[in-house]
Tab-separated table of C-alpha atoms in Angstrom:
chain	number	residue	atom	x	y	z
Y	1	UNK	CA	28.190	-1.253	-27.674
Y	2	UNK	CA	28.134	-3.408	-25.061
Y	3	UNK	CA	25.593	-6.454	-25.095
Y	4	UNK	CA	22.884	-6.836	-23.040
Y	5	UNK	CA	24.343	-9.797	-20.667
Y	6	UNK	CA	27.126	-7.451	-19.850
Y	7	UNK	CA	24.539	-4.176	-19.392
Y	8	UNK	CA	22.770	-6.244	-16.851
Y	9	UNK	CA	25.991	-7.054	-15.137
Y	10	UNK	CA	27.062	-3.998	-14.868
Y	11	UNK	CA	24.045	-2.593	-13.457
Y	12	UNK	CA	23.944	-5.477	-10.919
Y	13	UNK	CA	27.563	-3.926	-9.656
Y	14	UNK	CA	26.466	-0.446	-10.111
Y	15	UNK	CA	23.093	-0.437	-8.454
Y	16	UNK	CA	22.708	-3.478	-6.182
Y	17	UNK	CA	19.511	-2.159	-4.123
Y	18	UNK	CA	17.836	-2.908	-7.578
Y	19	UNK	CA	19.062	-6.021	-8.590
Y	20	UNK	CA	18.950	-8.282	-5.760
Y	21	UNK	CA	20.667	-11.018	-7.526
Y	22	UNK	CA	17.093	-13.098	-7.124
Y	23	UNK	CA	17.947	-14.283	-3.984
Y	24	UNK	CA	19.478	-17.606	-5.240
Y	25	UNK	CA	15.837	-18.554	-5.921
Y	26	UNK	CA	17.227	-21.426	-8.015
Y	27	UNK	CA	20.436	-22.438	-6.139
Y	28	UNK	CA	19.425	-26.360	-5.581
Y	29	UNK	CA	16.158	-26.113	-7.811
Y	30	UNK	CA	16.618	-30.122	-8.847
Y	31	UNK	CA	14.899	-33.248	-8.131
Y	32	UNK	CA	11.052	-33.479	-6.666
Y	33	UNK	CA	9.599	-31.820	-9.674
Y	34	UNK	CA	11.189	-28.748	-9.329
Y	35	UNK	CA	12.503	-26.800	-12.320
Y	36	UNK	CA	14.681	-23.320	-12.703
Y	37	UNK	CA	13.043	-21.642	-15.528
Y	38	UNK	CA	12.992	-18.018	-17.153
Y	39	UNK	CA	10.247	-15.455	-16.870
Y	40	UNK	CA	9.854	-13.893	-19.954
Y	41	UNK	CA	7.093	-11.436	-18.723
Y	42	UNK	CA	10.414	-9.738	-17.466
Y	43	UNK	CA	12.619	-9.713	-20.444
Y	44	UNK	CA	13.184	-12.539	-23.258
Y	45	UNK	CA	15.008	-15.155	-21.694
Y	46	UNK	CA	14.757	-19.123	-22.487
Y	47	UNK	CA	14.983	-21.578	-19.511
Y	48	UNK	CA	18.274	-22.957	-20.543
Y	49	UNK	CA	20.087	-19.457	-19.850
Y	50	UNK	CA	18.926	-20.076	-15.822
Y	51	UNK	CA	20.886	-23.557	-15.897
Y	52	UNK	CA	23.887	-21.581	-14.270
Y	53	UNK	CA	21.429	-20.217	-11.577
Y	54	UNK	CA	21.549	-23.514	-9.896
Y	55	UNK	CA	25.185	-22.649	-8.897
Y	56	UNK	CA	25.373	-20.900	-5.230
Y	57	UNK	CA	28.326	-18.828	-6.748
Y	58	UNK	CA	26.371	-17.468	-10.156
Y	59	UNK	CA	24.556	-14.570	-8.097
Y	60	UNK	CA	26.073	-11.632	-10.012
Y	61	UNK	CA	26.258	-13.288	-13.265
Y	62	UNK	CA	23.376	-12.661	-15.982
Y	63	UNK	CA	20.468	-14.060	-15.816
Y	64	UNK	CA	20.956	-14.760	-11.920
Y	65	UNK	CA	21.727	-11.029	-11.048
Y	66	UNK	CA	18.125	-9.637	-12.299
Y	67	UNK	CA	15.849	-10.260	-9.664
Y	68	UNK	CA	13.305	-12.834	-10.139
Y	69	UNK	CA	14.232	-13.683	-13.860
Y	70	UNK	CA	15.283	-17.345	-12.802
Y	71	UNK	CA	12.924	-18.991	-10.414
Y	72	UNK	CA	12.475	-22.165	-9.173
Y	73	UNK	CA	8.810	-23.502	-10.289
Y	74	UNK	CA	7.435	-26.928	-8.635
Y	75	UNK	CA	6.045	-28.450	-11.655
Y	76	UNK	CA	3.168	-30.276	-9.648
Y	77	UNK	CA	1.495	-26.454	-8.683
Y	78	UNK	CA	0.770	-23.498	-10.825
Y	79	UNK	CA	3.563	-21.663	-12.519
Y	80	UNK	CA	3.322	-18.643	-10.302
Y	81	UNK	CA	6.278	-17.529	-8.241
Y	82	UNK	CA	5.779	-18.311	-4.826
Y	83	UNK	CA	5.365	-15.431	-2.180
Y	84	UNK	CA	7.803	-15.642	1.215
Y	85	UNK	CA	6.359	-18.454	3.532
Y	86	UNK	CA	4.769	-17.076	7.087
Y	87	UNK	CA	5.329	-20.721	8.285
Y	88	UNK	CA	1.447	-20.556	9.405
Y	89	UNK	CA	-0.691	-23.045	8.780
Y	90	UNK	CA	-3.660	-22.351	6.360
Y	91	UNK	CA	-6.843	-21.819	7.850
Y	92	UNK	CA	-10.371	-22.726	7.371
Y	93	UNK	CA	-12.044	-19.859	7.011
Y	94	UNK	CA	-12.350	-17.651	4.056
Y	95	UNK	CA	-11.511	-14.053	4.539
Y	96	UNK	CA	-14.904	-12.583	3.143
Y	97	UNK	CA	-16.555	-15.000	5.780
Y	98	UNK	CA	-14.684	-12.888	8.752
Y	99	UNK	CA	-15.242	-9.391	6.772
Y	100	UNK	CA	-19.054	-9.110	5.701
Y	101	UNK	CA	-20.419	-6.901	3.669
Y	102	UNK	CA	-22.344	-5.188	6.343
Y	103	UNK	CA	-18.595	-4.928	7.970
Y	104	UNK	CA	-17.561	-2.995	5.137
Y	105	UNK	CA	-20.316	-0.913	4.816
Y	106	UNK	CA	-19.821	0.217	8.632
Y	107	UNK	CA	-15.938	0.555	7.991
Y	108	UNK	CA	-16.161	2.869	4.780
Y	109	UNK	CA	-19.503	4.191	4.536
Y	110	UNK	CA	-18.918	6.546	1.574
Y	111	UNK	CA	-16.566	4.091	-0.262
Y	112	UNK	CA	-16.643	5.260	-4.056
Y	113	UNK	CA	-16.175	3.220	-7.055
Y	114	UNK	CA	-13.373	1.031	-7.803
Y	115	UNK	CA	-13.612	0.548	-3.760
Y	116	UNK	CA	-16.407	-1.999	-4.048
Y	117	UNK	CA	-16.617	-5.359	-1.208
Y	118	UNK	CA	-17.210	-7.718	-4.515
Y	119	UNK	CA	-14.110	-6.500	-6.073
Y	120	UNK	CA	-11.997	-6.626	-2.769
Y	121	UNK	CA	-12.947	-10.257	-2.042
Y	122	UNK	CA	-12.364	-11.511	-5.765
Y	123	UNK	CA	-9.169	-10.360	-5.545
Y	124	UNK	CA	-7.960	-11.663	-2.305
Y	125	UNK	CA	-9.722	-14.861	-3.988
Y	126	UNK	CA	-7.435	-14.342	-7.082
Y	127	UNK	CA	-4.542	-14.324	-4.747
Y	128	UNK	CA	-5.220	-17.202	-2.959
Y	129	UNK	CA	-5.767	-19.496	-5.511
Y	130	UNK	CA	-2.693	-18.888	-7.138
Y	131	UNK	CA	-0.467	-18.966	-3.949
Y	132	UNK	CA	0.382	-21.554	-1.321
Y	133	UNK	CA	0.865	-18.331	1.571
Y	134	UNK	CA	-3.026	-17.227	1.699
Y	135	UNK	CA	-3.793	-13.725	2.087
Y	136	UNK	CA	-5.849	-12.964	5.711
Y	137	UNK	CA	-6.222	-17.199	5.800
Y	138	UNK	CA	-3.190	-18.497	7.593
Y	139	UNK	CA	-2.717	-19.170	11.238
Y	140	UNK	CA	-5.599	-18.907	13.968
Y	141	UNK	CA	-9.327	-17.079	13.127
Y	142	UNK	CA	-7.457	-14.258	15.655
Y	143	UNK	CA	-4.423	-14.009	13.459
Y	144	UNK	CA	-7.201	-13.631	10.495
Y	145	UNK	CA	-8.914	-10.641	11.971
Y	146	UNK	CA	-5.800	-9.169	13.000
Y	147	UNK	CA	-4.091	-8.987	9.938
Y	148	UNK	CA	-7.410	-8.010	7.997
Y	149	UNK	CA	-7.874	-4.987	10.499
Y	150	UNK	CA	-4.401	-4.239	10.198
Y	151	UNK	CA	-4.968	-4.307	6.515
Y	152	UNK	CA	-8.413	-2.353	6.630
Y	153	UNK	CA	-6.383	0.027	8.673
Y	154	UNK	CA	-3.520	1.294	6.552
Y	155	UNK	CA	-5.606	1.236	3.267
Y	156	UNK	CA	-8.483	3.233	4.926
Y	157	UNK	CA	-5.962	5.725	6.080
Y	158	UNK	CA	-4.183	5.906	2.823
Y	159	UNK	CA	-7.672	6.166	0.677
Y	160	UNK	CA	-9.282	8.484	2.951
Y	161	UNK	CA	-11.920	5.678	3.955
Y	162	UNK	CA	-12.443	4.366	0.093
Y	163	UNK	CA	-12.975	7.775	-1.193
Y	164	UNK	CA	-9.565	8.686	-2.448
Y	165	UNK	CA	-8.051	7.015	-5.708
Y	166	UNK	CA	-5.530	9.164	-6.662
Y	167	UNK	CA	-3.038	11.402	-4.688
Y	168	UNK	CA	-3.926	14.668	-4.190
Y	169	UNK	CA	-1.441	16.618	-5.518
Y	170	UNK	CA	-0.927	15.198	-8.705
Y	171	UNK	CA	-4.456	14.542	-9.302
Y	172	UNK	CA	-6.965	16.167	-6.894
Y	173	UNK	CA	-9.579	17.249	-9.331
Y	174	UNK	CA	-9.937	15.624	-12.825
Y	175	UNK	CA	-10.755	16.594	-16.298
Y	176	UNK	CA	-12.632	14.525	-18.408
Y	177	UNK	CA	-12.731	14.765	-21.914
Y	178	UNK	CA	-13.888	12.368	-25.036
Y	179	UNK	CA	-10.424	11.844	-25.398
Y	180	UNK	CA	-9.714	10.551	-21.867
Y	181	UNK	CA	-9.390	11.948	-18.113
Y	182	UNK	CA	-6.473	14.494	-17.417
Y	183	UNK	CA	-4.853	15.959	-13.952
Y	184	UNK	CA	-3.388	19.098	-13.359
Y	185	UNK	CA	-0.560	18.305	-10.895
Y	186	UNK	CA	0.433	20.937	-8.531
Y	187	UNK	CA	3.292	21.539	-6.116
Y	188	UNK	CA	2.000	22.014	-2.147
Y	189	UNK	CA	2.956	25.797	-2.199
Y	190	UNK	CA	0.397	26.168	-4.830
Y	191	UNK	CA	-2.127	24.160	-3.799
Y	192	UNK	CA	-5.473	24.830	-2.187
Y	193	UNK	CA	-6.183	22.221	0.324
Y	194	UNK	CA	-9.239	23.629	1.276
Y	195	UNK	CA	-10.634	24.185	-1.972
Y	196	UNK	CA	-8.906	21.119	-3.506
Y	197	UNK	CA	-7.957	23.515	-6.511
Y	198	UNK	CA	-4.255	23.839	-7.958
Y	199	UNK	CA	-3.634	27.564	-8.435
Y	200	UNK	CA	-0.695	26.914	-10.670
Y	201	UNK	CA	0.092	23.564	-12.655
Y	202	UNK	CA	3.415	22.246	-12.495
Y	203	UNK	CA	3.567	21.220	-15.951
Y	204	UNK	CA	2.411	24.782	-17.393
Y	205	UNK	CA	4.744	26.988	-19.514
Y	206	UNK	CA	6.859	24.467	-20.404
Y	207	UNK	CA	7.237	23.082	-17.144
Y	208	UNK	CA	7.061	19.179	-16.599
Y	209	UNK	CA	6.296	16.331	-13.834
Y	210	UNK	CA	8.825	13.934	-12.730
Y	211	UNK	CA	7.435	12.480	-9.243
Y	212	UNK	CA	7.809	9.062	-8.464
Y	213	UNK	CA	10.146	8.624	-11.431
Y	214	UNK	CA	13.110	6.939	-10.642
Y	215	UNK	CA	14.977	7.265	-14.122
Y	216	UNK	CA	17.569	4.914	-12.846
Y	217	UNK	CA	15.297	2.065	-12.693
Y	218	UNK	CA	13.999	0.594	-15.946
Y	219	UNK	CA	12.997	-2.720	-17.374
Y	220	UNK	CA	13.337	-5.251	-16.398
Y	221	UNK	CA	13.232	-3.470	-12.560
Y	222	UNK	CA	10.790	-0.594	-13.516
Y	223	UNK	CA	8.651	1.264	-16.004
Y	224	UNK	CA	10.303	3.614	-18.424
Y	225	UNK	CA	9.433	7.382	-16.873
Y	226	UNK	CA	10.697	11.169	-17.875
Y	227	UNK	CA	9.500	14.334	-17.843
Y	228	UNK	CA	5.557	14.327	-18.257
Y	229	UNK	CA	4.720	17.762	-20.301
Y	230	UNK	CA	1.134	19.382	-20.471
Y	231	UNK	CA	-1.214	17.519	-23.268
Y	232	UNK	CA	-0.523	19.681	-26.171
Y	233	UNK	CA	-4.126	21.046	-26.590
Y	234	UNK	CA	-5.569	24.684	-26.133
Y	235	UNK	CA	-8.619	23.569	-24.008
Y	236	UNK	CA	-6.406	21.315	-21.877
Y	237	UNK	CA	-3.598	23.565	-21.082
Y	238	UNK	CA	-1.880	23.064	-17.796
Y	239	UNK	CA	-2.885	19.412	-17.833
Y	240	UNK	CA	-0.931	16.202	-18.273
Y	241	UNK	CA	-2.007	12.655	-19.146
Y	242	UNK	CA	-1.738	10.667	-15.903
Y	243	UNK	CA	-1.208	7.220	-18.143
Y	244	UNK	CA	2.731	9.118	-17.929
Y	245	UNK	CA	3.015	9.232	-14.069
Y	246	UNK	CA	3.431	7.005	-11.452
Y	247	UNK	CA	1.794	9.111	-8.367
Y	248	UNK	CA	-0.170	7.372	-5.783
Y	249	UNK	CA	-3.200	5.234	-6.836
Y	250	UNK	CA	-5.269	2.830	-5.174
Y	251	UNK	CA	-6.232	1.522	-1.539
Y	252	UNK	CA	-2.467	1.821	-0.492
Y	253	UNK	CA	-1.549	4.136	-2.641
Y	254	UNK	CA	0.815	2.218	-4.915
Y	255	UNK	CA	3.690	5.080	-6.091
Y	256	UNK	CA	6.735	4.777	-7.963
Y	257	UNK	CA	7.553	3.223	-11.641
Y	258	UNK	CA	9.536	0.066	-10.009
Y	259	UNK	CA	6.212	-0.804	-8.334
Y	260	UNK	CA	4.288	-0.430	-11.024
Y	261	UNK	CA	5.935	-2.867	-12.500
Y	262	UNK	CA	6.107	-5.396	-10.421
Y	263	UNK	CA	2.549	-4.896	-9.222
Y	264	UNK	CA	1.825	-5.536	-12.763
Y	265	UNK	CA	3.710	-8.994	-13.407
Y	266	UNK	CA	1.662	-10.347	-10.446
Y	267	UNK	CA	-1.389	-8.882	-11.182
Y	268	UNK	CA	-2.016	-9.212	-15.221
Y	269	UNK	CA	1.584	-11.639	-16.052
Y	270	UNK	CA	2.870	-8.846	-18.000
Y	271	UNK	CA	5.067	-5.815	-16.965
Y	272	UNK	CA	3.436	-3.763	-19.880
Y	273	UNK	CA	-0.240	-3.753	-18.426
Y	274	UNK	CA	0.191	-0.891	-15.768
Y	275	UNK	CA	3.295	0.479	-16.852
Y	276	UNK	CA	1.010	1.887	-20.145
Y	277	UNK	CA	-1.783	2.161	-18.255
Y	278	UNK	CA	-0.993	3.543	-14.374
Y	279	UNK	CA	-4.646	5.088	-14.013
Y	280	UNK	CA	-6.209	1.836	-14.439
Y	281	UNK	CA	-5.185	1.242	-10.338
Y	282	UNK	CA	-7.690	4.428	-9.887
Y	283	UNK	CA	-10.660	3.067	-12.163
Y	284	UNK	CA	-10.584	-0.798	-12.055
Y	285	UNK	CA	-11.629	-3.091	-8.708
Y	286	UNK	CA	-8.998	-5.583	-9.864
Y	287	UNK	CA	-6.267	-3.335	-9.593
Y	288	UNK	CA	-7.608	-0.612	-6.758
Y	289	UNK	CA	-7.522	-3.515	-4.413
Y	290	UNK	CA	-5.248	-6.220	-6.373
Y	291	UNK	CA	-1.979	-3.606	-5.941
Y	292	UNK	CA	-2.540	-3.345	-2.185
Y	293	UNK	CA	-3.191	-6.971	-2.082
Y	294	UNK	CA	0.156	-7.017	-3.954
Y	295	UNK	CA	2.240	-4.806	-1.915
Y	296	UNK	CA	0.788	-6.411	1.257
Y	297	UNK	CA	2.200	-10.146	0.113
Y	298	UNK	CA	5.249	-9.649	-1.765
Y	299	UNK	CA	7.026	-5.973	-1.121
Y	300	UNK	CA	9.794	-6.733	1.259
Y	301	UNK	CA	12.244	-3.875	3.270
Y	302	UNK	CA	15.727	-3.716	1.452
Y	303	UNK	CA	17.444	-6.445	3.114
Y	304	UNK	CA	15.155	-7.779	5.421
Y	305	UNK	CA	12.991	-10.987	4.292
Y	306	UNK	CA	9.382	-10.362	5.679
Y	307	UNK	CA	6.384	-8.879	4.132
Y	308	UNK	CA	3.366	-6.484	5.556
Y	309	UNK	CA	1.781	-10.172	5.350
Y	310	UNK	CA	3.988	-12.155	7.733
Y	311	UNK	CA	4.832	-8.795	10.082
Y	312	UNK	CA	0.838	-8.863	10.997
Y	313	UNK	CA	0.586	-12.917	11.090
Y	314	UNK	CA	3.433	-12.268	13.931
Y	315	UNK	CA	1.764	-9.522	15.829
Y	316	UNK	CA	3.745	-6.625	14.637
Y	317	UNK	CA	1.329	-3.842	13.439
Y	318	UNK	CA	4.244	-1.736	13.905
Y	319	UNK	CA	6.174	-3.918	11.220
Y	320	UNK	CA	3.831	-3.555	8.945
Y	321	UNK	CA	3.756	0.324	8.888
Y	322	UNK	CA	7.804	0.288	8.671
Y	323	UNK	CA	7.308	-1.331	5.127
Y	324	UNK	CA	4.557	0.815	4.199
Y	325	UNK	CA	6.056	4.282	5.120
Y	326	UNK	CA	8.589	3.653	7.547
Y	327	UNK	CA	10.792	6.609	6.428
Y	328	UNK	CA	8.146	8.764	7.015
Y	329	UNK	CA	6.281	7.776	9.708
Y	330	UNK	CA	8.956	5.818	12.113
Y	331	UNK	CA	9.606	8.128	13.859
Y	332	UNK	CA	7.842	11.139	11.433
Y	333	UNK	CA	9.485	14.193	12.206
Y	334	UNK	CA	8.117	16.673	14.732
Y	335	UNK	CA	5.604	19.102	13.757
Y	336	UNK	CA	5.700	17.704	9.906
Y	337	UNK	CA	2.383	16.374	8.126
Y	338	UNK	CA	3.014	12.631	9.144
Y	339	UNK	CA	3.893	13.618	12.575
Y	340	UNK	CA	0.046	14.859	12.662
Y	341	UNK	CA	-1.390	11.960	9.990
Y	342	UNK	CA	-0.095	9.189	11.963
Y	343	UNK	CA	-3.371	10.529	14.322
Y	344	UNK	CA	-5.662	9.447	11.592
Y	345	UNK	CA	-3.732	6.537	10.926
Y	346	UNK	CA	-4.062	5.007	14.695
Y	347	UNK	CA	-7.531	5.927	14.544
Y	348	UNK	CA	-8.522	3.752	11.366
Y	349	UNK	CA	-6.611	1.022	12.603
Y	350	UNK	CA	-8.512	1.205	16.128
Y	351	UNK	CA	-11.964	1.441	13.823
Y	352	UNK	CA	-11.145	-1.336	11.972
Y	353	UNK	CA	-9.893	-3.884	15.006
Y	354	UNK	CA	-13.310	-2.668	16.583
Y	355	UNK	CA	-15.387	-4.017	13.603
Y	356	UNK	CA	-13.221	-7.305	13.091
Y	357	UNK	CA	-13.485	-7.844	16.938
Y	358	UNK	CA	-9.786	-8.656	17.789
Y	359	UNK	CA	-8.932	-9.443	21.092
Y	360	UNK	CA	-6.124	-6.754	20.764
Y	361	UNK	CA	-4.540	-4.512	18.738
Y	362	UNK	CA	-1.290	-5.756	17.072
Y	363	UNK	CA	1.865	-4.469	18.586
Y	364	UNK	CA	3.864	-1.384	17.745
Y	365	UNK	CA	7.081	-3.292	17.774
Y	366	UNK	CA	9.033	-2.386	13.988
Y	367	UNK	CA	8.408	1.181	14.041
Y	368	UNK	CA	10.351	3.741	15.986
Y	369	UNK	CA	7.993	5.620	18.145
Y	370	UNK	CA	4.539	4.287	17.222
Y	371	UNK	CA	3.967	2.879	20.565
Y	372	UNK	CA	4.535	6.538	22.012
Y	373	UNK	CA	2.496	8.049	19.386
Y	374	UNK	CA	-0.693	5.631	20.444
Y	375	UNK	CA	-0.506	6.573	24.115
Y	376	UNK	CA	-0.122	9.824	23.241
Y	377	UNK	CA	-3.231	9.783	21.066
Y	378	UNK	CA	-4.939	7.716	23.818
Y	379	UNK	CA	-4.244	10.030	26.798
Y	380	UNK	CA	-4.721	13.465	25.062
Y	381	UNK	CA	-8.234	12.669	23.353
Y	382	UNK	CA	-6.811	12.548	19.894
Y	383	UNK	CA	-8.007	8.416	19.504
Y	384	UNK	CA	-11.249	7.857	21.174
Y	385	UNK	CA	-11.715	4.599	18.855
Y	386	UNK	CA	-8.429	3.636	20.437
Y	387	UNK	CA	-9.219	3.944	24.536
Y	388	UNK	CA	-10.276	0.293	24.673
Y	389	UNK	CA	-7.438	-1.160	23.122
Y	390	UNK	CA	-5.247	0.749	25.546
Y	391	UNK	CA	-3.644	-1.435	28.013
Y	392	UNK	CA	-0.859	-0.229	30.404
Y	393	UNK	CA	2.023	-3.464	30.434
Y	394	UNK	CA	0.232	-5.067	33.597
Y	395	UNK	CA	-0.752	-8.943	34.085
Y	396	UNK	CA	-3.664	-7.090	36.400
Y	397	UNK	CA	-6.954	-6.103	34.995
Y	398	UNK	CA	-6.488	-2.126	34.212
Y	399	UNK	CA	-9.471	0.328	33.599
Y	400	UNK	CA	-10.070	1.963	30.295
Y	401	UNK	CA	-7.631	4.826	30.408
Y	402	UNK	CA	-9.117	8.520	30.929
Y	403	UNK	CA	-7.972	12.102	28.699
Y	404	UNK	CA	-5.702	13.783	31.504
Y	405	UNK	CA	-6.677	17.056	32.641
Y	406	UNK	CA	-3.732	19.260	32.669
Y	407	UNK	CA	-4.124	22.877	33.910
Y	408	UNK	CA	-2.676	24.512	30.787
Y	409	UNK	CA	-4.599	22.907	27.629
Y	410	UNK	CA	-1.519	21.407	25.367
Y	411	UNK	CA	-1.358	23.180	22.388
Y	412	UNK	CA	-1.607	20.633	19.664
Y	413	UNK	CA	-4.623	18.787	22.034
Y	414	UNK	CA	-7.760	18.401	19.327
Y	415	UNK	CA	-11.220	17.670	21.432
Y	416	UNK	CA	-13.056	15.065	19.459
Y	417	UNK	CA	-15.789	17.578	19.461
Y	418	UNK	CA	-14.019	19.613	17.305
Y	419	UNK	CA	-14.644	18.153	13.949
Y	420	UNK	CA	-12.260	20.727	12.227
Y	421	UNK	CA	-9.307	19.388	13.505
Y	422	UNK	CA	-8.895	17.035	10.355
Y	423	UNK	CA	-9.264	20.462	8.033
Y	424	UNK	CA	-5.228	20.793	9.498
Y	425	UNK	CA	-4.025	17.855	8.150
Y	426	UNK	CA	-2.641	17.614	4.663
Y	427	UNK	CA	-3.570	14.627	3.255
Y	428	UNK	CA	-2.245	12.943	0.353
Y	429	UNK	CA	-5.317	11.631	-1.519
Y	430	UNK	CA	-8.364	13.440	-3.131
Y	431	UNK	CA	-10.894	13.629	-0.738
Y	432	UNK	CA	-9.425	15.054	2.479
Y	433	UNK	CA	-12.123	17.711	2.607
Y	434	UNK	CA	-14.677	15.097	3.231
Y	435	UNK	CA	-12.310	12.840	5.639
Y	436	UNK	CA	-13.607	14.817	8.919
Y	437	UNK	CA	-17.218	14.258	8.300
Y	438	UNK	CA	-16.804	10.410	7.553
Y	439	UNK	CA	-14.259	9.807	9.893
Y	440	UNK	CA	-16.283	11.513	12.743
Y	441	UNK	CA	-19.910	9.368	11.635
Y	442	UNK	CA	-18.050	6.054	11.353
Y	443	UNK	CA	-17.979	5.794	15.238
Y	444	UNK	CA	-21.196	5.607	15.112
Y	445	UNK	CA	-21.963	3.296	12.081
Y	446	UNK	CA	-19.416	1.033	13.800
Y	447	UNK	CA	-21.647	0.609	17.118
Y	448	UNK	CA	-24.474	-0.113	14.998
Y	449	UNK	CA	-22.869	-2.723	13.122
Y	450	UNK	CA	-21.579	-4.006	16.374
Y	451	UNK	CA	-25.214	-3.580	18.233
Y	452	UNK	CA	-27.074	-5.920	15.461
Y	453	UNK	CA	-24.657	-8.896	15.549
């Protein structure tokens, strides 16, 4: 049987996308209080094992071949791996001084637990106390407001304005027993979107659920996962234990076994916490918000040294969307769910931008087709909240655009007065039946909030 080191080396050669050679983070890590150390939260390792990673030629050699296993620690600071630097100065104002509880309530008047304002502020503070790169606290006040607006726009979209804690198809409705909470996973073909009900369970009759499970990705790269079967109990037929699945949860709908492990390491200093209890993301503010903030600050697209945090600070909303859902929305397939859902994403973003009192929305650079989608959304009347932010490229003052009046109304046009239009959008969250009423009322609440400023 090959040794652990041999196995990891072969894995790094076969699957370079999941072992990214720790980006040479220990190369030259000597002097000035710096030390190359091993991360025992990932796997058993001694600091001495990391000595080889000081060499630039060690990229494909264990332990340097395992992403983040050896890293450069500045002994004058907390023993935590730092996020990518944006290059901007730390701001003076704290994020929750710019985004008040009153503003939170205007943005999400029907937010449910664990999406609390207090939980959000505490989670932001957790990150900002630990890392040199501060969430929503870098650059100018306008950059702070702009980054907050982008984050709030994305997360209100992903979570149906903080009313959905679990993804719809795997767990639209829960069954609570003394032994815990259980979900009835469903295929889209068997899901009644109008009533949020699953007709036929994916785990009934010996079937199994294995969505969001990449079985090739195992520790230290991702949680162990595999086929999930129904609970072996007569009164729980067709139900599964949600702690055996890594579907979307929380403010940014964290999904996939690899992401749960990486978020767990940052939030709990242990890879086991969210691997063994992924449903904590749906039940505790620390994780519902924390996983979204982890993704925002740390998640990098393949082959790129950037994050949502950096993209937002550099004025690119499109870049943030490309990291979050680029393969599906940059651009979306015409006529697909995502082509429709991008409308709600843009509307939520404009609502957040209004509440955060930004001068302008960020650019749509970095997401193919997003600028065109934004213009189309405004000019056809789908995005009334965005009208004030739509400015044709010109140095001269412009008037707010008016809705076009074609002779024949476009077949996919929806009037803002038609509150049923969102019922056709099959959202990933577990509360889309409430989304239309919530979104249709939020503009009024935003205006009340602004008037009170």
